[in-house]
mmCIF file of C-alpha atoms in Angstrom:
data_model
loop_
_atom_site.group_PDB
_atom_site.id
_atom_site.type_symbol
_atom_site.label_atom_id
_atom_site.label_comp_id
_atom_site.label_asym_id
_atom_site.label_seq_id
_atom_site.Cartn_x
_atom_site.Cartn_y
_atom_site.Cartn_z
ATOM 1 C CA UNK L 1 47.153 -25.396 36.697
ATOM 2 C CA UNK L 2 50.841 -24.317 35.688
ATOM 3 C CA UNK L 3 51.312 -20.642 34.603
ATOM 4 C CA UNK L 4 52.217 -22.334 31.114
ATOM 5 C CA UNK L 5 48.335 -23.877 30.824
ATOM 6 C CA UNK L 6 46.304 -20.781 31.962
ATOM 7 C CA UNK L 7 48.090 -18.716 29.565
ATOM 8 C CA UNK L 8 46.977 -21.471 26.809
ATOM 9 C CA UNK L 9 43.768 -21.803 27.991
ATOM 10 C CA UNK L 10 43.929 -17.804 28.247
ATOM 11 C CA UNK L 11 44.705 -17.616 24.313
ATOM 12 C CA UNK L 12 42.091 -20.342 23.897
ATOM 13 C CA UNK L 13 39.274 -18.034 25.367
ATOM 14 C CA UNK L 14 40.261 -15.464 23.496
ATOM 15 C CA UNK L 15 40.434 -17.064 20.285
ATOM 16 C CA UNK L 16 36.937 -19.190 20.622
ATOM 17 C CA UNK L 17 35.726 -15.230 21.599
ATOM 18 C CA UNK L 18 37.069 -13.886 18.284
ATOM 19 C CA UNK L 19 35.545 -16.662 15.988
ATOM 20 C CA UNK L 20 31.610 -16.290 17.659
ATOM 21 C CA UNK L 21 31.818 -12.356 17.187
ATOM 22 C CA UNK L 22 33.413 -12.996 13.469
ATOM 23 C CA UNK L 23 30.481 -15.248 12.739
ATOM 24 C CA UNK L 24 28.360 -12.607 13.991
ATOM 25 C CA UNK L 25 29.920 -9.786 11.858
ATOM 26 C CA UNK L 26 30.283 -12.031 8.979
ATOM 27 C CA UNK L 27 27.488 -14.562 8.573
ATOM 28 C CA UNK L 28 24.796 -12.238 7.729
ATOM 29 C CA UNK L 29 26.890 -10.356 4.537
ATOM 30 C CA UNK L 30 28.523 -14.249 4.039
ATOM 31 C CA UNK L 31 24.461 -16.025 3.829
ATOM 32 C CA UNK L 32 23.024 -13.336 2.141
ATOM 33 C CA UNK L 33 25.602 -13.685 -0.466
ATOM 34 C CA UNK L 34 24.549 -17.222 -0.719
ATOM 35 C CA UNK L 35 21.246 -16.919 -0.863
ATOM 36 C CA UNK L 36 21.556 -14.642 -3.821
ATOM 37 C CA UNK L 37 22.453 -17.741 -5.683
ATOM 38 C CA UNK L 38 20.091 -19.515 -8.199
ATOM 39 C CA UNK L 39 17.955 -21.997 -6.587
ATOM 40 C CA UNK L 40 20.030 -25.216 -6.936
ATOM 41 C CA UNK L 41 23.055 -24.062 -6.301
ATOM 42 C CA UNK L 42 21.420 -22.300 -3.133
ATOM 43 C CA UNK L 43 20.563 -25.512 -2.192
ATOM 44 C CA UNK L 44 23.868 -27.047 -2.084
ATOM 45 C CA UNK L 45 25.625 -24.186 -0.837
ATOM 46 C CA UNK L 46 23.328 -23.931 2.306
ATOM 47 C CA UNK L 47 23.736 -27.434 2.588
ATOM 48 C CA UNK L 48 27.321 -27.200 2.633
ATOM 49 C CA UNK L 49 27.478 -24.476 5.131
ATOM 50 C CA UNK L 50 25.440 -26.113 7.623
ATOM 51 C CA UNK L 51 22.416 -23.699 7.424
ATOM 52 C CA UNK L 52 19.753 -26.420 5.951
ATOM 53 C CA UNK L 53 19.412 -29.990 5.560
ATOM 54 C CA UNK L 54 19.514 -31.909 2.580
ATOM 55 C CA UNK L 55 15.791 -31.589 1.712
ATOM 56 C CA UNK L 56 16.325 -27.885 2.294
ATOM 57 C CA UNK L 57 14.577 -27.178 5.843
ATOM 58 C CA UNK L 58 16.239 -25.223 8.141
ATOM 59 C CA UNK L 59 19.301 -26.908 10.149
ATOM 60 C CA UNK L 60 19.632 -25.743 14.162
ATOM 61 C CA UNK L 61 22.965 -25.409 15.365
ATOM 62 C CA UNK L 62 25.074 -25.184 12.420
ATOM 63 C CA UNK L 63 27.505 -22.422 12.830
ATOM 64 C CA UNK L 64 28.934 -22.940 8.794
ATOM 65 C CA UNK L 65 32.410 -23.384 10.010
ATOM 66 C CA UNK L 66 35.335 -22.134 12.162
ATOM 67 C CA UNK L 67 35.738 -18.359 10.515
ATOM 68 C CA UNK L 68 39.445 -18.795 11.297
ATOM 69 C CA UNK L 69 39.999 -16.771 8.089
ATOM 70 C CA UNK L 70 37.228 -14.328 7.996
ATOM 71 C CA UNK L 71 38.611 -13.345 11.521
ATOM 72 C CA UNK L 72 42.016 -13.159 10.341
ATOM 73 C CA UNK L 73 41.029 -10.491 7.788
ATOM 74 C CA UNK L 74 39.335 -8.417 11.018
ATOM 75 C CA UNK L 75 42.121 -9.417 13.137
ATOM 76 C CA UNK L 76 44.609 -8.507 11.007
ATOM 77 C CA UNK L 77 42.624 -5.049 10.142
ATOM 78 C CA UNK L 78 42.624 -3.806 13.596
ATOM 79 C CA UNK L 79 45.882 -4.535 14.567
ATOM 80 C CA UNK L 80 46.958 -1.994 11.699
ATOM 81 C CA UNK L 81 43.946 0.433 13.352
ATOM 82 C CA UNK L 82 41.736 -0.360 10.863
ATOM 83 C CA UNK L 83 37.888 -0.568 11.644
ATOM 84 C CA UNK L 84 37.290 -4.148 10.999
ATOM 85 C CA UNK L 85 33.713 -3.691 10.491
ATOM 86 C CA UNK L 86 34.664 -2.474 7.055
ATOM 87 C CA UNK L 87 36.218 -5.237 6.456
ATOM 88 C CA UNK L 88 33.255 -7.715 6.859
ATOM 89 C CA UNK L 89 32.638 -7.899 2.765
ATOM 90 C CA UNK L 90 36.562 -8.894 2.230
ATOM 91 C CA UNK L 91 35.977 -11.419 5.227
ATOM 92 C CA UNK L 92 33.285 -12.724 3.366
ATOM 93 C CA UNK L 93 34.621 -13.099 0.457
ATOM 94 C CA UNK L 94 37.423 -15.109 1.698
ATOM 95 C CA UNK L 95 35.209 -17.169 3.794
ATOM 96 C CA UNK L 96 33.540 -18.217 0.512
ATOM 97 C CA UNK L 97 37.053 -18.803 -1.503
ATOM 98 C CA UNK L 98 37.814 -21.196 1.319
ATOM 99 C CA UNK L 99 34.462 -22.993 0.880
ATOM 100 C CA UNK L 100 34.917 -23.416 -2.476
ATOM 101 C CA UNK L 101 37.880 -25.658 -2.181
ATOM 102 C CA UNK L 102 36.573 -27.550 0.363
ATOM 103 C CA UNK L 103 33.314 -28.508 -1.598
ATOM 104 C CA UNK L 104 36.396 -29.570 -4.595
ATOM 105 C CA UNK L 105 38.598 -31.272 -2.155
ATOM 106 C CA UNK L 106 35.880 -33.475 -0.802
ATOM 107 C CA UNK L 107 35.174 -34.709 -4.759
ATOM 108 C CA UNK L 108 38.918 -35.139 -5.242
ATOM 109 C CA UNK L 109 39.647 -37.037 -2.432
ATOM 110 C CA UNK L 110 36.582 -38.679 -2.366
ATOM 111 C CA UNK L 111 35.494 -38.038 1.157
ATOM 112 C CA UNK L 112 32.364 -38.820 2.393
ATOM 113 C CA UNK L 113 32.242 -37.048 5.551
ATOM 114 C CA UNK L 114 33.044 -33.260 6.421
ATOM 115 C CA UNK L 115 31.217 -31.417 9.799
ATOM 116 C CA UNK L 116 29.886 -35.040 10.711
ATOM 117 C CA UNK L 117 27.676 -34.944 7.443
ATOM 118 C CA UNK L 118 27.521 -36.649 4.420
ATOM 119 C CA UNK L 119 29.474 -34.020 2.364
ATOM 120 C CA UNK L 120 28.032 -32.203 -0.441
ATOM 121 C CA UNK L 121 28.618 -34.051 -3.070
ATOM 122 C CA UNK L 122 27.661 -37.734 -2.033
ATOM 123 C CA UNK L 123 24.016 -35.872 -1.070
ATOM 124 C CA UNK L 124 23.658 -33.727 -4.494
ATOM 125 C CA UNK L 125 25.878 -35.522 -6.919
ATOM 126 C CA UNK L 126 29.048 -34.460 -8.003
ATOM 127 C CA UNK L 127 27.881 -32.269 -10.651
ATOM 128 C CA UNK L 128 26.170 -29.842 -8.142
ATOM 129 C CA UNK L 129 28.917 -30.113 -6.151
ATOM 130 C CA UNK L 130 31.424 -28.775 -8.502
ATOM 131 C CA UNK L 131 28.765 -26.093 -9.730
ATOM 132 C CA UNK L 132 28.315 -24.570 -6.624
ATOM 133 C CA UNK L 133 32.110 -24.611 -5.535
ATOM 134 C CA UNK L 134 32.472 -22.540 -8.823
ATOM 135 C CA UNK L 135 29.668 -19.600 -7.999
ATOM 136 C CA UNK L 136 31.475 -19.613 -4.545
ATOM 137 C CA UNK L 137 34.453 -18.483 -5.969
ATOM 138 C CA UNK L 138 32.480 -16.194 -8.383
ATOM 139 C CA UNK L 139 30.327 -14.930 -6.023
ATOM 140 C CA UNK L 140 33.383 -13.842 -3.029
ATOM 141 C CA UNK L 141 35.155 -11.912 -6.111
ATOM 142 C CA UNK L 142 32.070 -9.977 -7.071
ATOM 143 C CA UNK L 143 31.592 -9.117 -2.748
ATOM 144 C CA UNK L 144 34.505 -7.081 -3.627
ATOM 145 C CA UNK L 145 33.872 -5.785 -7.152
ATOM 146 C CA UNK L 146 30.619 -4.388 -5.455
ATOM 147 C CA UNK L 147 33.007 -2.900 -2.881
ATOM 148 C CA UNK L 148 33.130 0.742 -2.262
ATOM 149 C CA UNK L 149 36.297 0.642 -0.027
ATOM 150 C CA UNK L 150 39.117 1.806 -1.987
ATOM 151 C CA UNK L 151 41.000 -1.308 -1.078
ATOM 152 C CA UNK L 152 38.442 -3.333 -2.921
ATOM 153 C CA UNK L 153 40.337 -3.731 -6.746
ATOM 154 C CA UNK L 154 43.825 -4.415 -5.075
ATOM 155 C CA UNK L 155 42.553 -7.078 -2.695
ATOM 156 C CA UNK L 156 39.948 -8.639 -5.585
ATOM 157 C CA UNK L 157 43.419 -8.843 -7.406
ATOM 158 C CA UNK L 158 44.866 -10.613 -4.603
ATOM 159 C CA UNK L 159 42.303 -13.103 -4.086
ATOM 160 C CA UNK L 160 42.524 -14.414 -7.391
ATOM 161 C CA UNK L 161 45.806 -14.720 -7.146
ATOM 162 C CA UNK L 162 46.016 -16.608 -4.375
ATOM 163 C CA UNK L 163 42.878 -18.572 -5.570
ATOM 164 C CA UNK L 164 45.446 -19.676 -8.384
ATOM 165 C CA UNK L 165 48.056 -20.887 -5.951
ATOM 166 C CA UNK L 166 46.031 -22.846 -4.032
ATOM 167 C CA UNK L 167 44.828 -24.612 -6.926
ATOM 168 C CA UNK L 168 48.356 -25.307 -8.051
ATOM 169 C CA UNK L 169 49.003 -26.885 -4.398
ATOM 170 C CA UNK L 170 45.956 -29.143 -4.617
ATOM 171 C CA UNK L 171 47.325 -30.143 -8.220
ATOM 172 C CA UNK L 172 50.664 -31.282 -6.482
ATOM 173 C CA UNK L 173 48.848 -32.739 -3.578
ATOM 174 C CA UNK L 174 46.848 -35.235 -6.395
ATOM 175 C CA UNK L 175 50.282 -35.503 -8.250
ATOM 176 C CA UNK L 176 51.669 -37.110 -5.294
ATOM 177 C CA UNK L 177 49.429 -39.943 -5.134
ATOM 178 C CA UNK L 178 50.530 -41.289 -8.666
ATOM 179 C CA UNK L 179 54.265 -41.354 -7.099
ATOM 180 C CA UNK L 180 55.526 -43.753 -5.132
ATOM 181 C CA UNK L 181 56.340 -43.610 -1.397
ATOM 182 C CA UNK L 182 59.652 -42.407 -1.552
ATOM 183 C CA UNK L 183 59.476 -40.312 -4.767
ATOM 184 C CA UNK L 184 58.049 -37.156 -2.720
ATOM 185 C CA UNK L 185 60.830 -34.954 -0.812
ATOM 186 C CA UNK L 186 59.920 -33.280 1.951
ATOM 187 C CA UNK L 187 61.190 -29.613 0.046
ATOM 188 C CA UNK L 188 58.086 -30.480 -2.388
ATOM 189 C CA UNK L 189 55.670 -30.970 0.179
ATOM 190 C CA UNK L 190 56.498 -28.033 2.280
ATOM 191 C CA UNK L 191 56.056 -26.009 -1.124
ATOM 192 C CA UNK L 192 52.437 -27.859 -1.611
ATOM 193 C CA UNK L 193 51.686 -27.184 2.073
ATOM 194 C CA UNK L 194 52.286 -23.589 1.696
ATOM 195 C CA UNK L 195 50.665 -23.302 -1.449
ATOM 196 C CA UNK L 196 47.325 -25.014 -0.597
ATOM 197 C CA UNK L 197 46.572 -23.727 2.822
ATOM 198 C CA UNK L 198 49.230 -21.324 3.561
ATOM 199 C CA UNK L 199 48.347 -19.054 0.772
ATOM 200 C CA UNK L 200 44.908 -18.152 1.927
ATOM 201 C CA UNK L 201 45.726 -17.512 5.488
ATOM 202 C CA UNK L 202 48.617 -15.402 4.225
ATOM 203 C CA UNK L 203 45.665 -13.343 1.767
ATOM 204 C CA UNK L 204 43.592 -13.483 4.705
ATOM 205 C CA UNK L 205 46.112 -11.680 6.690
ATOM 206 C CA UNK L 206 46.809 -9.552 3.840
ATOM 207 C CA UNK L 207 43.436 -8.526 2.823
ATOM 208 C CA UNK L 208 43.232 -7.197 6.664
ATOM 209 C CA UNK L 209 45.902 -5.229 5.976
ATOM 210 C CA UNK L 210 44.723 -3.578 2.896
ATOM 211 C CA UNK L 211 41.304 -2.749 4.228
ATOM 212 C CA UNK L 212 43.440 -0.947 7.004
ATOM 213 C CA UNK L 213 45.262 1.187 4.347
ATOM 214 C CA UNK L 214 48.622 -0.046 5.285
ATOM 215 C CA UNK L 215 51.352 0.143 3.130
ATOM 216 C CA UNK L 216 53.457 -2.386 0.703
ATOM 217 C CA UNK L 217 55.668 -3.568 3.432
ATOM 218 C CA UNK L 218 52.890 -3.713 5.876
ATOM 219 C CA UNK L 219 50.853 -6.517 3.904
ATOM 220 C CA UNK L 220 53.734 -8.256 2.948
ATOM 221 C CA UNK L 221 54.716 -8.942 6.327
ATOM 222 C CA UNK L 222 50.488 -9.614 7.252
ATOM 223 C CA UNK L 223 51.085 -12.103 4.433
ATOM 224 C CA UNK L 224 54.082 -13.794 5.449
ATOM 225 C CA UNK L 225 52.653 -13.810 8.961
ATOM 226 C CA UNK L 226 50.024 -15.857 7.719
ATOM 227 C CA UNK L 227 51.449 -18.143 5.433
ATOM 228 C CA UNK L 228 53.899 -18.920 8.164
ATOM 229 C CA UNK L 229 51.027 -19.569 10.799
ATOM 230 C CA UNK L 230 49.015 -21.629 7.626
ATOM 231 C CA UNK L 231 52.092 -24.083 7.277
ATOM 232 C CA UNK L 232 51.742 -24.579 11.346
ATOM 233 C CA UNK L 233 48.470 -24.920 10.923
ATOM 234 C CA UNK L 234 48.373 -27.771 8.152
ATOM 235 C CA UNK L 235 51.245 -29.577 10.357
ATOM 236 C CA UNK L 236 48.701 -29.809 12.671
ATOM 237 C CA UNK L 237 46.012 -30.462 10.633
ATOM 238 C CA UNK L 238 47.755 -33.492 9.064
ATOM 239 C CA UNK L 239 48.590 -34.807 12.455
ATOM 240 C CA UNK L 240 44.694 -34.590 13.121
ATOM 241 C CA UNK L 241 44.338 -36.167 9.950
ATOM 242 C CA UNK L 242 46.059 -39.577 11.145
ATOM 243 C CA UNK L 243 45.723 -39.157 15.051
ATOM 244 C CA UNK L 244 42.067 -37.015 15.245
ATOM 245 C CA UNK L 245 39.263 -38.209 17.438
ATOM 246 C CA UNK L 246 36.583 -38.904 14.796
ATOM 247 C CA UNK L 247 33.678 -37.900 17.739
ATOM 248 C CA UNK L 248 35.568 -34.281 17.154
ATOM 249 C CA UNK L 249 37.072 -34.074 13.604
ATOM 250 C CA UNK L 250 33.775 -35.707 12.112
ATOM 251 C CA UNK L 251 35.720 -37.734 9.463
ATOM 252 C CA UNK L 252 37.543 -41.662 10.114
ATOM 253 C CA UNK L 253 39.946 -41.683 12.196
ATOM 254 C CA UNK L 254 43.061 -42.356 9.690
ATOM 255 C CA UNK L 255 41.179 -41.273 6.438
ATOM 256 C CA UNK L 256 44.878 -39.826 5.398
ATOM 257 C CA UNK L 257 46.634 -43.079 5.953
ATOM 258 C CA UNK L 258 43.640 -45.035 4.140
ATOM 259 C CA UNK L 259 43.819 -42.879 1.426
ATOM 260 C CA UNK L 260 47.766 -42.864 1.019
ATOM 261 C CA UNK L 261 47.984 -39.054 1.498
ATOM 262 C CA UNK L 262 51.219 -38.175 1.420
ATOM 263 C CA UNK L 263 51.053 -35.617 4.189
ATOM 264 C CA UNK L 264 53.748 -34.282 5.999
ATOM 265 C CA UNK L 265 54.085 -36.185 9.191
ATOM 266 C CA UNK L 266 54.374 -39.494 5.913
ATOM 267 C CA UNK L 267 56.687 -37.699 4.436
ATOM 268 C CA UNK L 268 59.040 -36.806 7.120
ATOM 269 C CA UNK L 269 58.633 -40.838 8.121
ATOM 270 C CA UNK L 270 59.066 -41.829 4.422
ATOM 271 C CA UNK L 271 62.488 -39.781 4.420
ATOM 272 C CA UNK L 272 63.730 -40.862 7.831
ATOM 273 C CA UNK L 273 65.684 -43.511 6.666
ATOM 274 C CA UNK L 274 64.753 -45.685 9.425
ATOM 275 C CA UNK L 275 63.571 -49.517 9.518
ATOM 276 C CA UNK L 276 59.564 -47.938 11.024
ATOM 277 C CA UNK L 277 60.275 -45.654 7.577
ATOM 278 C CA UNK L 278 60.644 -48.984 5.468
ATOM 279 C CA UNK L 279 57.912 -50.346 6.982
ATOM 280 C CA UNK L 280 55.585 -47.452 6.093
ATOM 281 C CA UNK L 281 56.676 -47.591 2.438
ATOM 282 C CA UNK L 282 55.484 -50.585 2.123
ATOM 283 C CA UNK L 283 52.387 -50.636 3.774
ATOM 284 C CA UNK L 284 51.639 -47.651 1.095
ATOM 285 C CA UNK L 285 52.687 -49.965 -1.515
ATOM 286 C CA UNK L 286 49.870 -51.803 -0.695
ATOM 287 C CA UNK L 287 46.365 -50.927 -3.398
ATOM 288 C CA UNK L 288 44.338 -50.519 0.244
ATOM 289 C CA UNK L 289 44.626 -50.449 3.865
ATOM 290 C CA UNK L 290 42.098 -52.023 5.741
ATOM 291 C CA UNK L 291 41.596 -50.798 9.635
ATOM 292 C CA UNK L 292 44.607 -53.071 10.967
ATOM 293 C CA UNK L 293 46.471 -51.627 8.069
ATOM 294 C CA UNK L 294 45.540 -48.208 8.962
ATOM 295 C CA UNK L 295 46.759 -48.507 12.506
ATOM 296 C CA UNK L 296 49.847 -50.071 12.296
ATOM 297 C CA UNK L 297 50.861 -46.880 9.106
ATOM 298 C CA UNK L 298 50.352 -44.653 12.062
ATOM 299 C CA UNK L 299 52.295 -46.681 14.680
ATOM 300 C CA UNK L 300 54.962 -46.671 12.087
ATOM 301 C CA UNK L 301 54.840 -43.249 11.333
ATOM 302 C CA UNK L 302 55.396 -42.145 14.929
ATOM 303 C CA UNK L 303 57.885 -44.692 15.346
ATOM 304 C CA UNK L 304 59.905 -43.266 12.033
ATOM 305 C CA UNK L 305 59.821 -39.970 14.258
ATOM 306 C CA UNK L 306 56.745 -38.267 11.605
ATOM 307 C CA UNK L 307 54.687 -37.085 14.699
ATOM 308 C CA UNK L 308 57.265 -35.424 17.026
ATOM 309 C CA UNK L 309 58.730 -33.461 13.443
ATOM 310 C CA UNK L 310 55.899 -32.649 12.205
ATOM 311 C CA UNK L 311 54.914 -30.520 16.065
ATOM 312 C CA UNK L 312 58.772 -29.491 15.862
ATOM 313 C CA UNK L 313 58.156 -27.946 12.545
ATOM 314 C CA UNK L 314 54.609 -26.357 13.850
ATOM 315 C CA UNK L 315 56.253 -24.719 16.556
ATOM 316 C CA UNK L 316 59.351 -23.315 14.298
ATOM 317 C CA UNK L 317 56.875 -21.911 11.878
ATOM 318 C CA UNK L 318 54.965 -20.222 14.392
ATOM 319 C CA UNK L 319 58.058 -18.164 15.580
ATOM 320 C CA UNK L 320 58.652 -17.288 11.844
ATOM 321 C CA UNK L 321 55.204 -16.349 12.087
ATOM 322 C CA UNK L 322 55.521 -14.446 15.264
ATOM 323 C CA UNK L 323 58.857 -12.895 13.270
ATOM 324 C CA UNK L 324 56.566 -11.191 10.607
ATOM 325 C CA UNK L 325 54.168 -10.342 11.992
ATOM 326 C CA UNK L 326 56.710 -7.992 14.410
ATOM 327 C CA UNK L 327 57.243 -6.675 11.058
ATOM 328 C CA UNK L 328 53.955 -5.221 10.263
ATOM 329 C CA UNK L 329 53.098 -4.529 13.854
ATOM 330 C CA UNK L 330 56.500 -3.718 16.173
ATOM 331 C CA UNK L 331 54.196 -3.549 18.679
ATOM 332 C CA UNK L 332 52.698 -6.992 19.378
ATOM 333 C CA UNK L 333 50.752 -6.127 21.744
ATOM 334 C CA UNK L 334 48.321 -4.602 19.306
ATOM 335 C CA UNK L 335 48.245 -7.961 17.700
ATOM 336 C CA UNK L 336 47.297 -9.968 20.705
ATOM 337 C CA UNK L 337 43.914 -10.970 18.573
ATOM 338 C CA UNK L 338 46.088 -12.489 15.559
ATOM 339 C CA UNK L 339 48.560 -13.942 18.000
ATOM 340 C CA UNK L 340 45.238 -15.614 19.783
ATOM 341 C CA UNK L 341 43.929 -16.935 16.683
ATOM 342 C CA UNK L 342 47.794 -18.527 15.698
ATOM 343 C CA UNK L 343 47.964 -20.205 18.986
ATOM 344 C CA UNK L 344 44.513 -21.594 18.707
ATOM 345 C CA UNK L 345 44.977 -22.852 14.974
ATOM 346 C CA UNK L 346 48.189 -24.694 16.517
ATOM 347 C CA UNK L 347 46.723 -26.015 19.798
ATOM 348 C CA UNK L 348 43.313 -27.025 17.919
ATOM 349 C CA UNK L 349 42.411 -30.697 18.220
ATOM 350 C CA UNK L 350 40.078 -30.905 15.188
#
């Protein structure tokens, strides 16, 4: 093994040690808060989470998740020399912000599959669905309106505002699919990228940073840092999203190209101005792709040059990430948790 892999598979420890003791911190406050819902809504939400099956019996294994951003808000706090256990509420809270979307996303785009199970909303109806993504949201703000901390107000503030953004970037993303293949610049989806993932990592980061009683300049640069490291992070999450191992991501392999997402690797193919480019606008022109379909989009894709810019751009955005974060803390190696946690959300594989 090269000096280059054990320091990878180094990070990779460290980071898959980070998200079991965040689930540990933060599951108990983050199912509690669930299970404080009314009974329906309970339902779905445990559902959603993992925790219980559809018919409401207890589900073994289920682990509700990642916690890549409940561990960036204790990451984040103790690189500023915060105590991150009182930060578990705020971690919480974003943990359920993040849930909400996904319960929305997965009626917007229709999918059928998240975690390898029928998602919410093909079990309950769509309906439920929606209901319960709202008293998500509802339910992480009041975790921090019931806050004692004194960083609770400013980083219930911040939430919501990033809550906004986010839903402004999933409003582009589902603009996009009414335009045509090469009516999307590559400016526009960097701005939706950032928007609809990058925002919460970046208030993830931020929230961290309050809860450590840093100052204005210190959570700016938390935020940055994490906005940088979400862009990375949906680069690779739309590469997974055309090239992902269904046995590991849980959904189709392709469900991107199947759908016509305009995602960032399509876009950068779309806009290459090459004859594999051409190709791929037309194959979107088409109303549906069958499997053939979907394979030769993603052969043409890669062959526009999509997949090697779209890692290019993951790699450049983690340095800018890197960048800001030197910012808040100008000595990184007090940040070696938060730099573990970057390099796993840009190594991941599902």
């Amino acid at each position: 093994m090269t000096a280059t892999n054990t320091s990878t598979s180094a990070s990779a420890d460290t980071a898959a040690s980070l998200l079991d003791r965040t689930r540990t911190a933060v599951q108990p406050r983050l199912r509690a808060g669930v299970e404080s819902l009314p009974g329906s809504i309970r339902r779905v939400a445990m559902y959603h989470f993992g925790w219980e099956h559809a018919d409401g019996t207890p589900a073994a294994g289920q682990q509700g998740g990642k916690a890549i951003r409940p561990a960036l808000v204790l990451a984040a706090a103790r690189a500023l020399g915060g105590g991150p256990h009182t930060a578990v509420r705020a971690a919480a809270a974003v943990e359920l912000a993040h849930n909400f979307t996904l319960l929305h996303d997965d009626i917007v785009d229709a999918d059928a599959t998240r975690r390898s199970r029928p998602t919410a909303w093909t079990v309950f109806g769509m309906p439920d669905a929606l209901m319960a993504g709202d008293a998500m949201l509802a339910l992480a703000l009041r975790l921090l309106a019931e806050d004692g901390h004194p960083a609770a107000a400013a980083a219930s503030a911040r939430l919501a505002a990033c809550v906004i953004e986010l839903c402004a970037g999933q409003q582009a993303d589902c603009a996009f699919e009414g335009r045509g293949p090469d009516e999307v610049s590559l400016e526009e989806c960097l701005a939706m990228a950032t928007a609809k993932t990058g925002a919460l990592l970046g208030c993830a980061c931020a929230l961290g940073a309050l809860y450590a009683g840093a100052g204005e300049e210190e959570v700016a640069a938390m935020d940055a840092f994490g906005r940088e490291a979400g862009l990375a992070f949906q680069l690779i999450d739309d590469l997974i999203g055309i090239w992902g191992d269904p046995d590991r991501t849980g959904k189709p392999a392709g469900a991107d190209l199947a759908a016509h997402k305009k995602s960032l690797p399509v876009v950068a193919a779309l806009r290459s101005g090459t004859a594999a480019g051409a190709e791929l606008a037309a194959l979107y022109g088409r109303p549906a792709l069958d499997e053939d379909g979907v394979r030769r989009a993603a052969d043409a894709v890669e062959r526009a040059g999509g997949r090697d810019w779209a890692q290019a751009q993951a790699a450049d955005r983690m340095a800018r990430a890197v960048h800001q974060l030197s910012r808040a803390v100008p000595d990184l190696a007090a940040a070696g948790d938060l730099l573990a946690l970057a390099e796993f959300v840009t190594r991941r594989t599902r």
